[in-house]
Short mmCIF file of C-alpha atoms in Angstrom, two decimals:
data_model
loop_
_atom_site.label_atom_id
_atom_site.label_comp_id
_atom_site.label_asym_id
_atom_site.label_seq_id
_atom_site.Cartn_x
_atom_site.Cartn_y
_atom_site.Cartn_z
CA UNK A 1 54.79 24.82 -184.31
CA UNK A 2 54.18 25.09 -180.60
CA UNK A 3 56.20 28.35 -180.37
CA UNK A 4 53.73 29.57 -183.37
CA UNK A 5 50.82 28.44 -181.35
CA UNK A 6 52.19 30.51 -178.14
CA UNK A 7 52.58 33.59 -180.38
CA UNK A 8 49.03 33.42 -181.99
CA UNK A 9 47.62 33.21 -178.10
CA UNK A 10 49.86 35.71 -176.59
CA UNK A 11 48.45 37.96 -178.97
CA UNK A 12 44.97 37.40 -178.74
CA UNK A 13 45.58 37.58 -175.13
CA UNK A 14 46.87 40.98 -175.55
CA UNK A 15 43.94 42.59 -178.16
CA UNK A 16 40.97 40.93 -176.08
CA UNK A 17 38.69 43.16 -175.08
CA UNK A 18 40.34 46.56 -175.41
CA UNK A 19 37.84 48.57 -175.85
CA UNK A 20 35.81 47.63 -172.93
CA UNK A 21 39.15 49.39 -170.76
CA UNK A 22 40.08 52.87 -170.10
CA UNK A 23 42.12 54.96 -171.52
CA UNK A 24 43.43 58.70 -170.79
CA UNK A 25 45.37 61.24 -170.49
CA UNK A 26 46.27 64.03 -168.16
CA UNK A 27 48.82 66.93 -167.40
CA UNK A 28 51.13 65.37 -164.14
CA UNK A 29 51.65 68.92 -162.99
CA UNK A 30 48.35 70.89 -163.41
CA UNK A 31 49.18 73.43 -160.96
CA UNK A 32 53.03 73.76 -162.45
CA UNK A 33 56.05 71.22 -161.58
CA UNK A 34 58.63 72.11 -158.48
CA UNK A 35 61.26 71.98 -160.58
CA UNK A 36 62.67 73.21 -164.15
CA UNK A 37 65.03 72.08 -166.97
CA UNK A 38 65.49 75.27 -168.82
CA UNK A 39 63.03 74.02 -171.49
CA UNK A 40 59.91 76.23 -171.94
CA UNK A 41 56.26 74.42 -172.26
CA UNK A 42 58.24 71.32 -170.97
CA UNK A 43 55.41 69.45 -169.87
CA UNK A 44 54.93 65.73 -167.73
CA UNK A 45 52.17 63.51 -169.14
CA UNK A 46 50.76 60.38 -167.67
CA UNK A 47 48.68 57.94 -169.88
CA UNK A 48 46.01 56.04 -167.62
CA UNK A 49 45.16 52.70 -168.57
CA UNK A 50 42.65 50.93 -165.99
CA UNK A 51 41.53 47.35 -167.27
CA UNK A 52 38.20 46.29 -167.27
CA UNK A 53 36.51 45.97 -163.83
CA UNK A 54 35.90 41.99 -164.00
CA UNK A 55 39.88 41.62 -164.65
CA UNK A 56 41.20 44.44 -162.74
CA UNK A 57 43.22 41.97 -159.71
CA UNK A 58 44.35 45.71 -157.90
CA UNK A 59 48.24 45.83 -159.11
CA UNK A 60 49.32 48.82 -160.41
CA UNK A 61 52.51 49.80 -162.52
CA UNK A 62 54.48 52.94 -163.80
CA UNK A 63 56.38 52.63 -166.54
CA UNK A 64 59.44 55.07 -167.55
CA UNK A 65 60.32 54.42 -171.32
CA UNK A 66 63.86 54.94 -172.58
CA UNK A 67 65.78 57.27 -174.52
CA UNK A 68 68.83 58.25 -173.19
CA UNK A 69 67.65 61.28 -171.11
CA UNK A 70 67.26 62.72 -174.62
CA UNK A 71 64.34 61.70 -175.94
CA UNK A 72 61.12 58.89 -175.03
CA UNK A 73 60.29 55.54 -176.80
CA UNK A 74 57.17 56.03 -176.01
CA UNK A 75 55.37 53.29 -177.94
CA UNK A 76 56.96 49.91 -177.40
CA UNK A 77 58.70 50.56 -174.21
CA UNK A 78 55.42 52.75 -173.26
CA UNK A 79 52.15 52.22 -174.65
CA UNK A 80 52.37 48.79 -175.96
CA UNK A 81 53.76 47.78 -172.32
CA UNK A 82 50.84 49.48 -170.89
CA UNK A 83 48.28 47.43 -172.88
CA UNK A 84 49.85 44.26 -172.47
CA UNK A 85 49.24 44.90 -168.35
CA UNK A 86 46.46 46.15 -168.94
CA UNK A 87 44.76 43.15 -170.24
CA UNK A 88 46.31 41.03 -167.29
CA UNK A 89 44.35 43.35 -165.23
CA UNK A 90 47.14 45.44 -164.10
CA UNK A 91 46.31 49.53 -164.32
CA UNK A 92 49.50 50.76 -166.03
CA UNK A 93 50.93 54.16 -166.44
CA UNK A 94 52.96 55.54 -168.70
CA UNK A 95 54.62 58.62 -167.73
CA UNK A 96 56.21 60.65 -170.41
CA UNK A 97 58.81 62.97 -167.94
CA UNK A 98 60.52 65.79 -168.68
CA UNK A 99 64.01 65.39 -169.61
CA UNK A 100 66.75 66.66 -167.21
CA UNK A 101 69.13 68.56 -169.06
CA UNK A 102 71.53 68.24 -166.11
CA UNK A 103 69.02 68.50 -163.16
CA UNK A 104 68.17 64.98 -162.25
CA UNK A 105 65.84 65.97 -159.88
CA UNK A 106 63.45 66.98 -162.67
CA UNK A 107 62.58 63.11 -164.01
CA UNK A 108 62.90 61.71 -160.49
CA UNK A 109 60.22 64.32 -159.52
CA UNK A 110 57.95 63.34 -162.03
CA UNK A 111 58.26 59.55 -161.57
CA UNK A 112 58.11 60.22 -157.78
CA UNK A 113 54.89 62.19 -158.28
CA UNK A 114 53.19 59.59 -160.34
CA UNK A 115 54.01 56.97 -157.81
CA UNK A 116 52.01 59.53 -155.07
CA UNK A 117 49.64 60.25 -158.27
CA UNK A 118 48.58 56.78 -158.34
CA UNK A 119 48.06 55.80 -154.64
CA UNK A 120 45.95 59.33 -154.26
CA UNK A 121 43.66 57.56 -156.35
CA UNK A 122 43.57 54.18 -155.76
CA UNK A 123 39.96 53.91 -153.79
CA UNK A 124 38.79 55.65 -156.60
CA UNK A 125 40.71 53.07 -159.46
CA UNK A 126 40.08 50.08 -157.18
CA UNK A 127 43.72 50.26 -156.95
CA UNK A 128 45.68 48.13 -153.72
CA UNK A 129 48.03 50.95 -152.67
CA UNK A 130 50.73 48.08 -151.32
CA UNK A 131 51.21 46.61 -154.78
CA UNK A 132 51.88 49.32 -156.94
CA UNK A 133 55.37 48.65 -158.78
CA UNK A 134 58.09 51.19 -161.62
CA UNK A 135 58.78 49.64 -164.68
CA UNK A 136 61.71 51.21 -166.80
CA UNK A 137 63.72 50.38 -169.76
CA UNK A 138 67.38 51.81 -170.36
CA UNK A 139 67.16 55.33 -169.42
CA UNK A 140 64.18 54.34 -168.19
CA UNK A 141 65.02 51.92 -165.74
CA UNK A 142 68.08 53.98 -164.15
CA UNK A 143 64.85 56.16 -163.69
CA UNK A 144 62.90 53.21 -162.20
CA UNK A 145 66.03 52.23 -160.31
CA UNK A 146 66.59 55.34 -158.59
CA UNK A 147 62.76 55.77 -157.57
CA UNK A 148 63.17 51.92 -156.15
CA UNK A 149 66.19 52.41 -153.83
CA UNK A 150 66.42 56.37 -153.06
CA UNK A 151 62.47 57.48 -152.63
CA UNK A 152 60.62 57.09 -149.59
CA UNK A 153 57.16 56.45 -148.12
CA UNK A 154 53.90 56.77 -151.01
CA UNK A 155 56.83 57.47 -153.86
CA UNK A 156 58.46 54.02 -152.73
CA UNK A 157 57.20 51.07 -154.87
CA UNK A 158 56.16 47.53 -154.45
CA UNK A 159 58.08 46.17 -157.12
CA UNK A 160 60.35 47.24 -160.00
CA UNK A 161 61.29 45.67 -163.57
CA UNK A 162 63.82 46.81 -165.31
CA UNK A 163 64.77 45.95 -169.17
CA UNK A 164 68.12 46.40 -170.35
CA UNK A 165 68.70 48.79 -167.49
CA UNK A 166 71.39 51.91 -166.95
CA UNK A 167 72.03 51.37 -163.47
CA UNK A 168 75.55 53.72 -162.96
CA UNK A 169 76.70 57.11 -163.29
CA UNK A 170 79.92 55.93 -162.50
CA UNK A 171 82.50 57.27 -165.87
CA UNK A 172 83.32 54.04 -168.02
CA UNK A 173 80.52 51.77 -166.58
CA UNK A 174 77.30 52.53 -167.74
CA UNK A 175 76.18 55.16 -170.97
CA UNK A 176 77.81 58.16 -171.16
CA UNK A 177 74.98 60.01 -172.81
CA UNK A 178 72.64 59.06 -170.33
CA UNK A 179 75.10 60.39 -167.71
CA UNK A 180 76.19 63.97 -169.50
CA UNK A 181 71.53 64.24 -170.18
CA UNK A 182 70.81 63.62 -166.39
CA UNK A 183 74.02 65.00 -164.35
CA UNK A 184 75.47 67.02 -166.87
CA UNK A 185 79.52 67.41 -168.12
CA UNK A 186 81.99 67.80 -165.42
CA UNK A 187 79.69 65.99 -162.62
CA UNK A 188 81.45 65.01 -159.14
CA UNK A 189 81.89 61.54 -158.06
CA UNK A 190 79.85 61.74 -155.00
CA UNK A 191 77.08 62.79 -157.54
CA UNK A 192 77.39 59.90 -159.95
CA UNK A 193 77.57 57.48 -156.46
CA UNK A 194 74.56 58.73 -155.10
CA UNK A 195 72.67 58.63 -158.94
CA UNK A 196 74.15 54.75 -159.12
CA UNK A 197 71.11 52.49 -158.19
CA UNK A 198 73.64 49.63 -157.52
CA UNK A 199 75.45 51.72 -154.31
CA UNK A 200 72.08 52.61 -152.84
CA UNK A 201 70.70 48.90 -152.38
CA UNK A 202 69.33 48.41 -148.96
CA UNK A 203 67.62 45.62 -147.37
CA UNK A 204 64.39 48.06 -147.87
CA UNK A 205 64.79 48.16 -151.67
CA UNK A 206 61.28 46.24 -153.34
CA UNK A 207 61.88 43.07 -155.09
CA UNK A 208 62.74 42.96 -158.87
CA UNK A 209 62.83 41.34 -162.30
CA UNK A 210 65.80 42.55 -164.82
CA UNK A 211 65.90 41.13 -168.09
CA UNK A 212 68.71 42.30 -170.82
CA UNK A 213 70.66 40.43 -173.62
CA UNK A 214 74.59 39.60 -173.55
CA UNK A 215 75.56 41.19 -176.62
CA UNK A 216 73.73 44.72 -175.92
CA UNK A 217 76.61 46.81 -176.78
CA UNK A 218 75.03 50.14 -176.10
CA UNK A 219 74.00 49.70 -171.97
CA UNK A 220 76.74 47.63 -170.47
CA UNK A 221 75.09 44.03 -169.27
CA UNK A 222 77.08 44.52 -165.79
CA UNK A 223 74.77 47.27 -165.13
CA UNK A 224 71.85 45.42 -164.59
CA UNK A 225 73.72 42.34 -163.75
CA UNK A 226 75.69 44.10 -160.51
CA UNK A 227 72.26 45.34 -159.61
CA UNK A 228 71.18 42.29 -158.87
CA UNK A 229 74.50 41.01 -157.33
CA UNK A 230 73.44 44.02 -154.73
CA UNK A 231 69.97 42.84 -154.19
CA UNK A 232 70.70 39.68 -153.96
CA UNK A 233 73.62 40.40 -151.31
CA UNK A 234 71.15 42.53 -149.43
CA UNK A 235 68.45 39.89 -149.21
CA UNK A 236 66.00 41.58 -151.57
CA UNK A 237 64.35 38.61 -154.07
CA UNK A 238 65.10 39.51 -157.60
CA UNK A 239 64.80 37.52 -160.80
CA UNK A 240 67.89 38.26 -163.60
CA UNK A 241 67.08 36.75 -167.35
CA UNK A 242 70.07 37.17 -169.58
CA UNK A 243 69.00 36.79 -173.24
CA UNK A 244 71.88 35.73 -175.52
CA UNK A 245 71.77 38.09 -177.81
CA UNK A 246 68.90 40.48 -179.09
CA UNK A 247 70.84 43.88 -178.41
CA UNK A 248 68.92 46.89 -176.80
CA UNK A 249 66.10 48.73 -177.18
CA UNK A 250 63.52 45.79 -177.79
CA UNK A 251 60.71 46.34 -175.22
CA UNK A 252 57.88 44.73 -176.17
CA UNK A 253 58.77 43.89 -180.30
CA UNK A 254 57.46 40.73 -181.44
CA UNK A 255 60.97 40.60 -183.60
CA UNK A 256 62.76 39.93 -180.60
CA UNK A 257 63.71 36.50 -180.79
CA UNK A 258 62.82 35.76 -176.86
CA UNK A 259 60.25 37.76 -177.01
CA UNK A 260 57.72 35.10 -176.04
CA UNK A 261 60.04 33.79 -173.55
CA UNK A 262 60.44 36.88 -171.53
CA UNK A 263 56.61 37.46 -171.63
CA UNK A 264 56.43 34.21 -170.06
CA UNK A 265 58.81 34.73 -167.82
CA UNK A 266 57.86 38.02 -166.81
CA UNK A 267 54.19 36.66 -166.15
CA UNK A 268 55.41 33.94 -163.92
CA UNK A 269 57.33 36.31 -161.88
CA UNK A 270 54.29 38.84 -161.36
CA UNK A 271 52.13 35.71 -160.45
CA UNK A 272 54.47 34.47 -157.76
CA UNK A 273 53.81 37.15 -154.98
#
C-alpha cells in the first residue's frame, strides 16, 4: 500500500504544472559542426526544458541517452528524464548527438558544446554556471563519462549520473558494439585507454551517482562498478546503487521494479550538495 501511495505522488509530482514550463528546440550547430561522421544532413539537436520561474533552484543538467553509438532512446532515457528535472526545478537538456561512426570526437564535441551551450546562457536562463551536471545512460553515460574526466574548463561539469553505464573501450570489458560505433574495428590500445573513463579519473573529476542492476547482461556491471572504485580511490564523492536485477535499458520506466527506489535515491543525492 505505501509503495502504491509513493507511486501515485511521484507521479503527480512529475505532471504538475507542465505547461506553465518551457519547452524547445534548437539546431546545436547553427553555423555547421567542427567535425564530421561521413553521414550527410547529420544534424545535433538540443531539447530545452527550463522549469517554471518560482521552482527553477539554478541546477542545470545534460543528458546523453543511449543506444549503442547506433542509434538514441530518446524518450525514456531523454525526454521523460528531462521532465522529471524539470519539475524539481532543474533546466534539463537533452542532446540528441550525432553518432560517431568511428570518430569519437564527433559525440564528445557535441556534448562538450552543449555543456559551453548552456553556461553561454545561463544569466539569460537564471542558470548557476557552477552547478551544471551530464547525465548519460549506457552509451550515453560512456558519453557523460568521458565529458566528466577528459574535458576542461566551461565543457567540465559539476556533477555526472550515470545509469547502467559503458565506461571501457578496453576488448572483453565493456560492449563491443559500442566500441566498433565510437572507435571503429581494428582500434589501438592506447585509443581504447584514453576513451576508458575509469583510466582517466583524477582527483579533478566532479562527483557522481551510478546506478545499474546485477544481472544486466548486455553492459558489464564492473563497468560502472570500477568507475567508482576509481573515484572513490581518487577522493572524488560518488554514490553506486546496484539494483538486483532489472537488466538494462530502463531509464525512467515505471515497470522497473526499483523504479521508485532509485527516484528516491537519486533525489536524495541531488539534495545533499
Amino acid at each position: 500500500m505505501m509503495k502504491k501511495y509513493l507511486l501515485m505522488l511521484l507521479l503527480a509530482m512529475m505532471s504538475a504544472g507542465v505547461s506553465a514550463q518551457s519547452v524547445k528546440v534548437m539546431n546545436l550547430w547553427p553555423n555547421g559542426a567542427p567535425n564530421r561522421n561521413g553521414v550527410a544532413n547529420d544534424t545535433a539537436k538540443v531539447w530545452i526544458y527550463l522549469p517554471a520561474e518560482k521552482k527553477n533552484t539554478g541546477r542545470a543538467i545534460v543528458i546523453c541517452p543511449g543506444g549503442g553509438y547506433s542509434g538514441l532512446a530518446l524518450d525514456h532515457e531523454g525526454h521523460e528524464w528531462a521532465r522529471f528535472f524539470q519539475n524539481m526545478g532543474i533546466s534539463a537538456f537533452v542532446l540528441k548527438y550525432r553518432m560517431p561512426h568511428g570518430n569519437p570526437e564527433v559525440p564528445v564535441a557535441d556534448a562538450e558544446e552543449t555543456m559551453r551551450m548552456v553556461r553561454r546562457n545561463a544569466m539569460q536562463w537564471h542558470i548557476k554556471s557552477n552547478e551544471v551536471g551530464i547525465m548519460g545512460s549506457s552509451a550515453g553515460g560512456h558519453l557523460a563519462s568521458v565529458v566528466a574526466t577528459l574535458s576542461e574548463r566551461t565543457a567540465k561539469p559539476n556533477f555526472q549520473i550515470l545509469f547502467y553505464p559503458v565506461i571501457t573501450m578496453m576488448q572483453g570489458f565493456g560492449h563491443q558494439g559500442s566500441h566498433d560505433n565510437f572507435l571503429g574495428k581494428g582500434t589501438h590500445k592506447r585509443q581504447e585507454k584514453n576513451y576508458s573513463s575509469d583510466q582517466q579519473v583524477t582527483r579533478t573529476t566532479p562527483r557522481a551517482w551510478i546506478a545499474l542492476s546485477d544481472d544486466d547482461t548486455v553492459v558489464p556491471p564492473s563497468n560502472g562498478t570500477n568507475y567508482y572504485m576509481e573515484l572513490y580511490r581518487h577522493d572524488v564523492p560518488a554514490s553506486l546503487h546496484v539494483y538486483p536485477d532489472g537488466g538494462h535499458g530502463w531509464g525512467s520506466r515505471l515497470s522497473f521494479k526499483y523504479h521508485i527506489e532509485m527516484i528516491m535515491e537519486l533525489k536524495s543525492w541531488l539534495d545533499s550538495f
